[in-house]
PDB file of C-alpha atoms in Angstrom:
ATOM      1  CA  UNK A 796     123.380  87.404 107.819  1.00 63.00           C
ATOM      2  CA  UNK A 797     124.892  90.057 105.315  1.00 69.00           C
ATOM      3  CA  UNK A 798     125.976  88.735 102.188  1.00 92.00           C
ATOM      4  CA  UNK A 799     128.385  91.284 100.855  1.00 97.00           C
ATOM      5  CA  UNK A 800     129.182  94.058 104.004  1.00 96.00           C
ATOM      6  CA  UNK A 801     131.235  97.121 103.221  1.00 96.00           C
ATOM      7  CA  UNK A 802     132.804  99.822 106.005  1.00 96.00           C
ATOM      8  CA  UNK A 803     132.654 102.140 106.553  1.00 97.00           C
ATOM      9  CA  UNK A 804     129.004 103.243 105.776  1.00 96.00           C
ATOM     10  CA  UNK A 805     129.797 106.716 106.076  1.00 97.00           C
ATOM     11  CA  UNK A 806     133.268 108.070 105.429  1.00 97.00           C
ATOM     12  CA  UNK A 807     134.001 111.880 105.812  1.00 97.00           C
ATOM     13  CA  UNK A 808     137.663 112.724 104.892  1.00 97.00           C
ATOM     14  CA  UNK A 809     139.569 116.186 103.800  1.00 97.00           C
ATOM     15  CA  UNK A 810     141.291 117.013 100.657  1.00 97.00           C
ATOM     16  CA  UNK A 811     145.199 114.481 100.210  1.00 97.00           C
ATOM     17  CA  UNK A 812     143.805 112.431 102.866  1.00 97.00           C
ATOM     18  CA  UNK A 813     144.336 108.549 102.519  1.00 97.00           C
ATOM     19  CA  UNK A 814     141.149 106.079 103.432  1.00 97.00           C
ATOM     20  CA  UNK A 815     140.175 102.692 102.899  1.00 97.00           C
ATOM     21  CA  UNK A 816     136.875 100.973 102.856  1.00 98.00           C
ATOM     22  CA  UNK A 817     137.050  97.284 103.116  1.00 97.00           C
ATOM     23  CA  UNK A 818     134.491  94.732 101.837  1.00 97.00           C
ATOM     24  CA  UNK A 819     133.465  91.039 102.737  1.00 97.00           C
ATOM     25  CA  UNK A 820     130.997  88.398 100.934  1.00 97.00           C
ATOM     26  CA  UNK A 821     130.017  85.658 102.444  1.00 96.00           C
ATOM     27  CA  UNK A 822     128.401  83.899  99.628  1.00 94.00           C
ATOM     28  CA  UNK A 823     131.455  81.945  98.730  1.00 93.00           C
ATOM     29  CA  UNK A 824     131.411  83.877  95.625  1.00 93.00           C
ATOM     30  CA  UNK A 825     134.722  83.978  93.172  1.00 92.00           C
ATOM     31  CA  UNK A 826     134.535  87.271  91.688  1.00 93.00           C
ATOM     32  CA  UNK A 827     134.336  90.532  93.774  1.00 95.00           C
ATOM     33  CA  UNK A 828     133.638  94.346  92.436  1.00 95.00           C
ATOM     34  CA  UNK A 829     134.028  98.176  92.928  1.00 96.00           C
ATOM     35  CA  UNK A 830     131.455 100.705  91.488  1.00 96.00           C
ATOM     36  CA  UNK A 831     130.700 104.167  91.982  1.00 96.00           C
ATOM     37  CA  UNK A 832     127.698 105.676  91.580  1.00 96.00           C
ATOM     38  CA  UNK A 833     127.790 109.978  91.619  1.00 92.00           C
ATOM     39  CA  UNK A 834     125.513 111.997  92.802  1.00 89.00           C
ATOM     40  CA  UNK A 835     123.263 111.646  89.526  1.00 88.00           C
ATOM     41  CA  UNK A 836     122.980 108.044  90.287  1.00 89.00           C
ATOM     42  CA  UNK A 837     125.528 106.649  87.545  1.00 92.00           C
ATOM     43  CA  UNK A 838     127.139 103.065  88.664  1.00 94.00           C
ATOM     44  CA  UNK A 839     130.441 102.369  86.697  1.00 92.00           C
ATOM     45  CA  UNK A 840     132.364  99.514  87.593  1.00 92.00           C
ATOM     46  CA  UNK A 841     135.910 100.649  88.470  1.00 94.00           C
ATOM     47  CA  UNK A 842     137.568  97.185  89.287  1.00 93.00           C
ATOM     48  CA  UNK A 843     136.669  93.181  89.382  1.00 92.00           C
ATOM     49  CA  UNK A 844     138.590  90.397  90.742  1.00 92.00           C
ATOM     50  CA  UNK A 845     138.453  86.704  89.878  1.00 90.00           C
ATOM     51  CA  UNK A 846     139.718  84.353  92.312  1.00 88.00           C
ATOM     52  CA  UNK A 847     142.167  87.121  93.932  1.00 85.00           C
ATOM     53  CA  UNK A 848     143.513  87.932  90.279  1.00 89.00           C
ATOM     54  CA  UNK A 849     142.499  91.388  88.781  1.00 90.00           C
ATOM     55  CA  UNK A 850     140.515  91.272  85.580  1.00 88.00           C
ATOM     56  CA  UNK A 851     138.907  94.525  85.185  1.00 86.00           C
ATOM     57  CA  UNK A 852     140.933  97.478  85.399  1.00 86.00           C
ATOM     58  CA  UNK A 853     138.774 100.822  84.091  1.00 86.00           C
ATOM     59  CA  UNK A 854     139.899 103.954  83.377  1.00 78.00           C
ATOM     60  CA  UNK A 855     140.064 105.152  86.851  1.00 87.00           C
ATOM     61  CA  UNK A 856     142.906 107.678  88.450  1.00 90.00           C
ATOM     62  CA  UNK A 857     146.166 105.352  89.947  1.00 91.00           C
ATOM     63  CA  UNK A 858     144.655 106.629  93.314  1.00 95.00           C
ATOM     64  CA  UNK A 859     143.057 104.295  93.164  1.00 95.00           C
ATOM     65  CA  UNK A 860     144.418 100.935  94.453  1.00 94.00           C
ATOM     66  CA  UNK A 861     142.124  97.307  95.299  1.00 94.00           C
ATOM     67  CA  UNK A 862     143.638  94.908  96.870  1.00 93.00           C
ATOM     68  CA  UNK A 863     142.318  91.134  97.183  1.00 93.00           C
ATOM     69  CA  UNK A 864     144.279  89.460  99.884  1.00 92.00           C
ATOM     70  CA  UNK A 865     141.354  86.378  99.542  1.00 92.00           C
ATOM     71  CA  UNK A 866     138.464  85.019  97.441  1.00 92.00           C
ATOM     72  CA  UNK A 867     135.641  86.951 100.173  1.00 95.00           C
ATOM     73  CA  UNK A 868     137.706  90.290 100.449  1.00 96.00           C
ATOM     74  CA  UNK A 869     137.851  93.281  98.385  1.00 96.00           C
ATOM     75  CA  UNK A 870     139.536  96.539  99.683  1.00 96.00           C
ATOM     76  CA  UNK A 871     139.897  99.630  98.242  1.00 97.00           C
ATOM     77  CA  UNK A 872     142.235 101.964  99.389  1.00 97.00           C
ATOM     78  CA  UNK A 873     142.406 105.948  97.610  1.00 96.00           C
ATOM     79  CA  UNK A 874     145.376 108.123  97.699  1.00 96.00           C
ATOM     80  CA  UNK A 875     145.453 111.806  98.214  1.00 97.00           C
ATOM     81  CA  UNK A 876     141.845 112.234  97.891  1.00 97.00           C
ATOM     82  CA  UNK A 877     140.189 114.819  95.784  1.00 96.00           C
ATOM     83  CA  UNK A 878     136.846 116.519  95.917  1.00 96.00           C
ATOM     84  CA  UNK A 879     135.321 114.610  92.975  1.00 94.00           C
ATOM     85  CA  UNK A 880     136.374 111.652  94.671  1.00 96.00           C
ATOM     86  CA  UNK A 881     133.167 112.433  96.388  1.00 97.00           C
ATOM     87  CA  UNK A 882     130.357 109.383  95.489  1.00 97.00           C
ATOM     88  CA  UNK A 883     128.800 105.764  96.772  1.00 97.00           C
ATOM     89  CA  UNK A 884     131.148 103.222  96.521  1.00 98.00           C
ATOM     90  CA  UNK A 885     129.553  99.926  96.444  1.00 98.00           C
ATOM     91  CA  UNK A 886     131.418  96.628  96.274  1.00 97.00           C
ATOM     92  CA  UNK A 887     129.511  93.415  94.553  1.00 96.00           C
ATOM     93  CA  UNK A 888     129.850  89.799  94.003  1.00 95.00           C
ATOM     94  CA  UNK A 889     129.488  87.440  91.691  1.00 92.00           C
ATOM     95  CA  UNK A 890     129.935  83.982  90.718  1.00 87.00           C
ATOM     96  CA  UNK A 891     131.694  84.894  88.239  1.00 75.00           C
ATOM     97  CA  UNK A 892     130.468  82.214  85.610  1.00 70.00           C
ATOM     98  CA  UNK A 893     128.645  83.613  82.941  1.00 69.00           C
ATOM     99  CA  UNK A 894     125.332  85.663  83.252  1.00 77.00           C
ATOM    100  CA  UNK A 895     125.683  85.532  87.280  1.00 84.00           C
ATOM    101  CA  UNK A 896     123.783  88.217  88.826  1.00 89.00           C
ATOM    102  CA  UNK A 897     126.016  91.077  91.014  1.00 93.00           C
ATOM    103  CA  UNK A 898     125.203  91.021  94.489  1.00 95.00           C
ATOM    104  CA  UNK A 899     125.754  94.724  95.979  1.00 97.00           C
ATOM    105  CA  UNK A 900     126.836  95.874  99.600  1.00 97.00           C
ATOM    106  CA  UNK A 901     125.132  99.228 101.177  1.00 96.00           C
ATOM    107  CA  UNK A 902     127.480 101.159  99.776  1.00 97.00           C
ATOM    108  CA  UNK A 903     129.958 103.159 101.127  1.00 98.00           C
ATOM    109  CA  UNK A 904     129.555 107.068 101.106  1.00 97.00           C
ATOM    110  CA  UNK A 905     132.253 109.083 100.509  1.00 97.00           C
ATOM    111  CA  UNK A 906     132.376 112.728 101.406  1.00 97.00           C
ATOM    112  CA  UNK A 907     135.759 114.756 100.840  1.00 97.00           C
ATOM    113  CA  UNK A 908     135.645 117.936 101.769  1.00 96.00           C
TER     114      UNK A 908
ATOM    115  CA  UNK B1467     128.982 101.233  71.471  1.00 61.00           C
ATOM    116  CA  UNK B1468     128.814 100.310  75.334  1.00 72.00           C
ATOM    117  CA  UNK B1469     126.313 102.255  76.323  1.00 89.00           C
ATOM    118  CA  UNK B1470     122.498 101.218  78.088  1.00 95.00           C
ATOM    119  CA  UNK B1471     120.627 104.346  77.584  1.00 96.00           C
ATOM    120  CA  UNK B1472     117.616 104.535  80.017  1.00 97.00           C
ATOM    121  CA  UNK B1473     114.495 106.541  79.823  1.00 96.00           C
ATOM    122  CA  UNK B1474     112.599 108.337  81.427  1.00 97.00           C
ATOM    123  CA  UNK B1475     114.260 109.546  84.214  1.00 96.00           C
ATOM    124  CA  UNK B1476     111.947 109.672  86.662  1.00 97.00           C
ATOM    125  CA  UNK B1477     108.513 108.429  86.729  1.00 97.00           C
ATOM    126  CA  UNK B1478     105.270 109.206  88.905  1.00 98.00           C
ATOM    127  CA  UNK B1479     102.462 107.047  88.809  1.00 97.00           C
ATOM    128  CA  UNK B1480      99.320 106.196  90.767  1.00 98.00           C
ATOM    129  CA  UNK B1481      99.035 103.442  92.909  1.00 97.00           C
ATOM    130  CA  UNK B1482      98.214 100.018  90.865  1.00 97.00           C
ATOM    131  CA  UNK B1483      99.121 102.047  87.827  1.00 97.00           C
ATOM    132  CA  UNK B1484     101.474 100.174  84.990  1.00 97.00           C
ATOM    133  CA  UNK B1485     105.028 102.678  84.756  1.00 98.00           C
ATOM    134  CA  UNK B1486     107.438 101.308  82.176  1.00 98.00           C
ATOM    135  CA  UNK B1487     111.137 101.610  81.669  1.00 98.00           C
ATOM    136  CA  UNK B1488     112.735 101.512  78.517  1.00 98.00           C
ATOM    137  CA  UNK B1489     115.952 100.648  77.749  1.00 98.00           C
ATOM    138  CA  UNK B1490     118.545 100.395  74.908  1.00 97.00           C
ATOM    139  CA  UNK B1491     121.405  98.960  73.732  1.00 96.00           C
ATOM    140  CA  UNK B1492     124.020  99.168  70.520  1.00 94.00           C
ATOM    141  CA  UNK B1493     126.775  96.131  71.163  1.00 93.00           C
ATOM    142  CA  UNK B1494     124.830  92.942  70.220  1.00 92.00           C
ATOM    143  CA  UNK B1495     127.376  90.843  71.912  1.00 92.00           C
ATOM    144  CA  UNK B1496     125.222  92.008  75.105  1.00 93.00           C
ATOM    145  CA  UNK B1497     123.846  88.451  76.146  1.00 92.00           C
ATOM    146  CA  UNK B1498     122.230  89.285  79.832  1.00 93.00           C
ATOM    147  CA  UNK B1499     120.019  91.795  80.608  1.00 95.00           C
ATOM    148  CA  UNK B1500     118.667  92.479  84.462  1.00 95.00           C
ATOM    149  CA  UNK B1501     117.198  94.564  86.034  1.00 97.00           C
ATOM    150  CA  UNK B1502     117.884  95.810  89.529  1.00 97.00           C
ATOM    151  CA  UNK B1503     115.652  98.120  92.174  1.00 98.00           C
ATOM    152  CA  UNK B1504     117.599 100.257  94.896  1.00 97.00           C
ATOM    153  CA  UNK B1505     115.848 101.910  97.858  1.00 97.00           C
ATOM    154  CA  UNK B1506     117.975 105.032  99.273  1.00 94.00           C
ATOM    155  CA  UNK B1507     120.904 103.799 101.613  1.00 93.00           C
ATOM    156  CA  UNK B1508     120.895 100.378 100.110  1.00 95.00           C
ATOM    157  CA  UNK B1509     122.693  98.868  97.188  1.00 96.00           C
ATOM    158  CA  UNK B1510     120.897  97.680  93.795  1.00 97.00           C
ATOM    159  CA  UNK B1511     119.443  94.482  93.887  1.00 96.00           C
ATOM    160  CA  UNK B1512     118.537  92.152  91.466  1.00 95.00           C
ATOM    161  CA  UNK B1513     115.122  92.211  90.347  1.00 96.00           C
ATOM    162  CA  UNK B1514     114.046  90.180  87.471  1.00 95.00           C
ATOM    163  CA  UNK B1515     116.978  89.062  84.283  1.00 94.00           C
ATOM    164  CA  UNK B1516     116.613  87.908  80.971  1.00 94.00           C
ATOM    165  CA  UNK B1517     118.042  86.480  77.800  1.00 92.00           C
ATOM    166  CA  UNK B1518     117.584  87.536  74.693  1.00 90.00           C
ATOM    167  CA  UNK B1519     116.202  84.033  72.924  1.00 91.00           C
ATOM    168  CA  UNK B1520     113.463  84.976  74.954  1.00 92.00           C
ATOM    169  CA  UNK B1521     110.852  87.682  74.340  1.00 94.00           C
ATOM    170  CA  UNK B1522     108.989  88.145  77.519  1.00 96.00           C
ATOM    171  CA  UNK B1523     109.606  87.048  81.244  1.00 96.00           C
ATOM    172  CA  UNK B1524     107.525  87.608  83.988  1.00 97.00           C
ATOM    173  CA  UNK B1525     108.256  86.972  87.842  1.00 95.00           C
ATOM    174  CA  UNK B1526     105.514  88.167  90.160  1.00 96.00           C
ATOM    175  CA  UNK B1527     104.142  91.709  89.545  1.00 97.00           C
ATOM    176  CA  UNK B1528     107.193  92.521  87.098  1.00 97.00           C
ATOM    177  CA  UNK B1529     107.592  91.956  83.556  1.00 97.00           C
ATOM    178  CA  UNK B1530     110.420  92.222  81.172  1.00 96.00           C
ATOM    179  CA  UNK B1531     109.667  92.507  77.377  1.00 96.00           C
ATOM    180  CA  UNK B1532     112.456  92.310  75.064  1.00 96.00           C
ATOM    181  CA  UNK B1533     112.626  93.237  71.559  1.00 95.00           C
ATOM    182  CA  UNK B1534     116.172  91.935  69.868  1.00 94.00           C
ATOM    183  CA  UNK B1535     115.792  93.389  66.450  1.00 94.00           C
ATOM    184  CA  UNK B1536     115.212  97.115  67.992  1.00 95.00           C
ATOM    185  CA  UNK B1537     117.851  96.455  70.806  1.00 95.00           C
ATOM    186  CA  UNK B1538     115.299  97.518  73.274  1.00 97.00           C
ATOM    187  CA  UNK B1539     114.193  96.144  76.529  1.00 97.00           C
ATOM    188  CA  UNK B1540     111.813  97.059  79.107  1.00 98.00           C
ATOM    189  CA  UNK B1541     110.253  96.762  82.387  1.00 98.00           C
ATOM    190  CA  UNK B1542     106.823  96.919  83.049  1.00 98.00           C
ATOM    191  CA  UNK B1543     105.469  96.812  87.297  1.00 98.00           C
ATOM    192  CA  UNK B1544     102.021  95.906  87.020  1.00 97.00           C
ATOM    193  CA  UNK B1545      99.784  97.146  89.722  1.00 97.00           C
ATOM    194  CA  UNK B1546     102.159  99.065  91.199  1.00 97.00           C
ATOM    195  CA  UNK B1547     102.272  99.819  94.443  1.00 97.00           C
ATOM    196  CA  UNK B1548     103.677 102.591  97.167  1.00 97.00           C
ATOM    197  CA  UNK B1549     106.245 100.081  98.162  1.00 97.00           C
ATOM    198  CA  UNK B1550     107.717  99.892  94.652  1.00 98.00           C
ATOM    199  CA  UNK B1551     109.105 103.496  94.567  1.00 98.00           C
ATOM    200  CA  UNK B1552     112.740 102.842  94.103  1.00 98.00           C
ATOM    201  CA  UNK B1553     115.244 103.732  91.530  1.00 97.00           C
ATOM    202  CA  UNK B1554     115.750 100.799  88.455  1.00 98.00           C
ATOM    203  CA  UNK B1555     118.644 100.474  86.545  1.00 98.00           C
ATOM    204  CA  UNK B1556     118.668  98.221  83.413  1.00 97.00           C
ATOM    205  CA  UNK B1557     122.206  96.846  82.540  1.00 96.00           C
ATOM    206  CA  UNK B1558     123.670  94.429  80.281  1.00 94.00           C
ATOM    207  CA  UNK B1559     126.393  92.319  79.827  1.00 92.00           C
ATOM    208  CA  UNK B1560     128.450  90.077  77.586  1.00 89.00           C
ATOM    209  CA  UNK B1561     129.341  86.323  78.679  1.00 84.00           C
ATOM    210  CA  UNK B1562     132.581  86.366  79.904  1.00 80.00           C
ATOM    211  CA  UNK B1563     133.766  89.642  80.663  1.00 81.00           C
ATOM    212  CA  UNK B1564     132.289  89.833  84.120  1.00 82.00           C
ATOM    213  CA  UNK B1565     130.998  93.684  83.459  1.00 86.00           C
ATOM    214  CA  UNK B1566     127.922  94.574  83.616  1.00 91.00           C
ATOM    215  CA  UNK B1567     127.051  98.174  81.906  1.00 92.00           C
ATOM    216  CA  UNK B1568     124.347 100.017  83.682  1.00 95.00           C
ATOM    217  CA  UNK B1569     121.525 102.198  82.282  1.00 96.00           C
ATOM    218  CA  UNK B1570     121.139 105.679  83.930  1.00 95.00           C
ATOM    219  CA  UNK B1571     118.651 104.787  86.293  1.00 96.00           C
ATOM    220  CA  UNK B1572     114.699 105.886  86.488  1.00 97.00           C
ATOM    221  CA  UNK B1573     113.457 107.351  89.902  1.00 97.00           C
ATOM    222  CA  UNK B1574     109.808 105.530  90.491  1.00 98.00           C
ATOM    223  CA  UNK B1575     107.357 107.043  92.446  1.00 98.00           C
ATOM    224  CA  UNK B1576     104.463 105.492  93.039  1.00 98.00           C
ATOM    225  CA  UNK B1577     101.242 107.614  94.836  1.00 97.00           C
ATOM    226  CA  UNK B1578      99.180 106.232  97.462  1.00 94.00           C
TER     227      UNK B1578
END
């Protein structure tokens, strides 16, 4: 059973293309997340969700849009892509009480070209 | 002020050898501090967590020692073994803010 499943794995896309990648939990978690992690390995969070309600917004381009249409989804769906746009996206959950650890998906990898 | 620094960046050892991470913080709001392991193709997971009222937690083969008046926390893999070469991230985080700031990472490899 796969607690938090993103797809695509792989996602190969060119330049002003728009793509989604979708993301489910199944651990009846409350609080759902998108971070990217470059090629050097960096993971920044980009968004969070609490109970379908967006709490963490970072400074990421308005390309960018999540969308949280229930507690155990998380989609994120990029705009005219770019070639930095280029990284792992993994989605996460959370029980979103305090201190809960972040349960990561595979990761979805993202190649614009 | 919200940064985990992470060092080193990568790390060779021998098997059953002891590697160590270090990692450090500046915002002493930071109340959580775990640790998570990623193999390639797969996300971070969880490895070991702690708080800082505590000094030292152990689970298994892995050790966290934390040091609250340096702002300094680290891992520690004893008898480490071929199957631990991963990457590890150290993060932190602040009750109730639901983000979690991640160090930098440190590539482990462990010889056979």
């Amino acid at each position: 059973d796969t607690a938090v499943s993103q797809t695509p794995k792989y996602l190969v896309t060119q330049m002003g293309n728009d793509k989604s990648i979708k993301c489910e939990q199944n651990l009846g978690h409350d609080t759902m997340y998108w971070y990217k992690q470059d090629s050097k390995k960096f993971l920044k969070i980009m968004f969070s969700y609490n109970n379908k309600e967006l709490i963490i917004n970072e400074t990421v381009p308005n390309r960018f849009s999540p969308k949280s249409p229930d507690k155990a989804h998380l989609n994120l769906h990029i705009n005219s892509l770019e070639l930095g746009d280029s990284a792992v996206y993994f989605c996460a959950s959370s029980l979103g009480r305090v201190n809960s650890p972040l349960h990561f998906g595979n990761g979805t990898r993202l190649t614009v070209t | 002020q919200q940064q985990v620094k992470q060092s080193p960046q990568s790390l060779i050892v021998q098997k059953g050898g002891i590697p160590i991470i270090n990692c450090a913080y500046e915002n002493t709001a930071f109340d959580y501090f775990p640790w998570y392991q990623q193999f390639p193709g797969k996300g971070p997971a969880l490895l070991i967590a702690i708080r800082p009222d505590v000094s030292e937690k152990k689970e298994g083969r892995f050790t966290i020692s934390f040091n609250k008046s340096a702002k300094q926390f680290s891992l520690h893999i004893m008898d480490s073994q071929p199957g631990d070469s991963a990457t590890y991230f150290c993060a932190a985080s602040t009750s109730g803010t639901y983000k979690y700031i991640f160090g930098t990472g440190t590539r482990l490899k462990v010889l056979a």
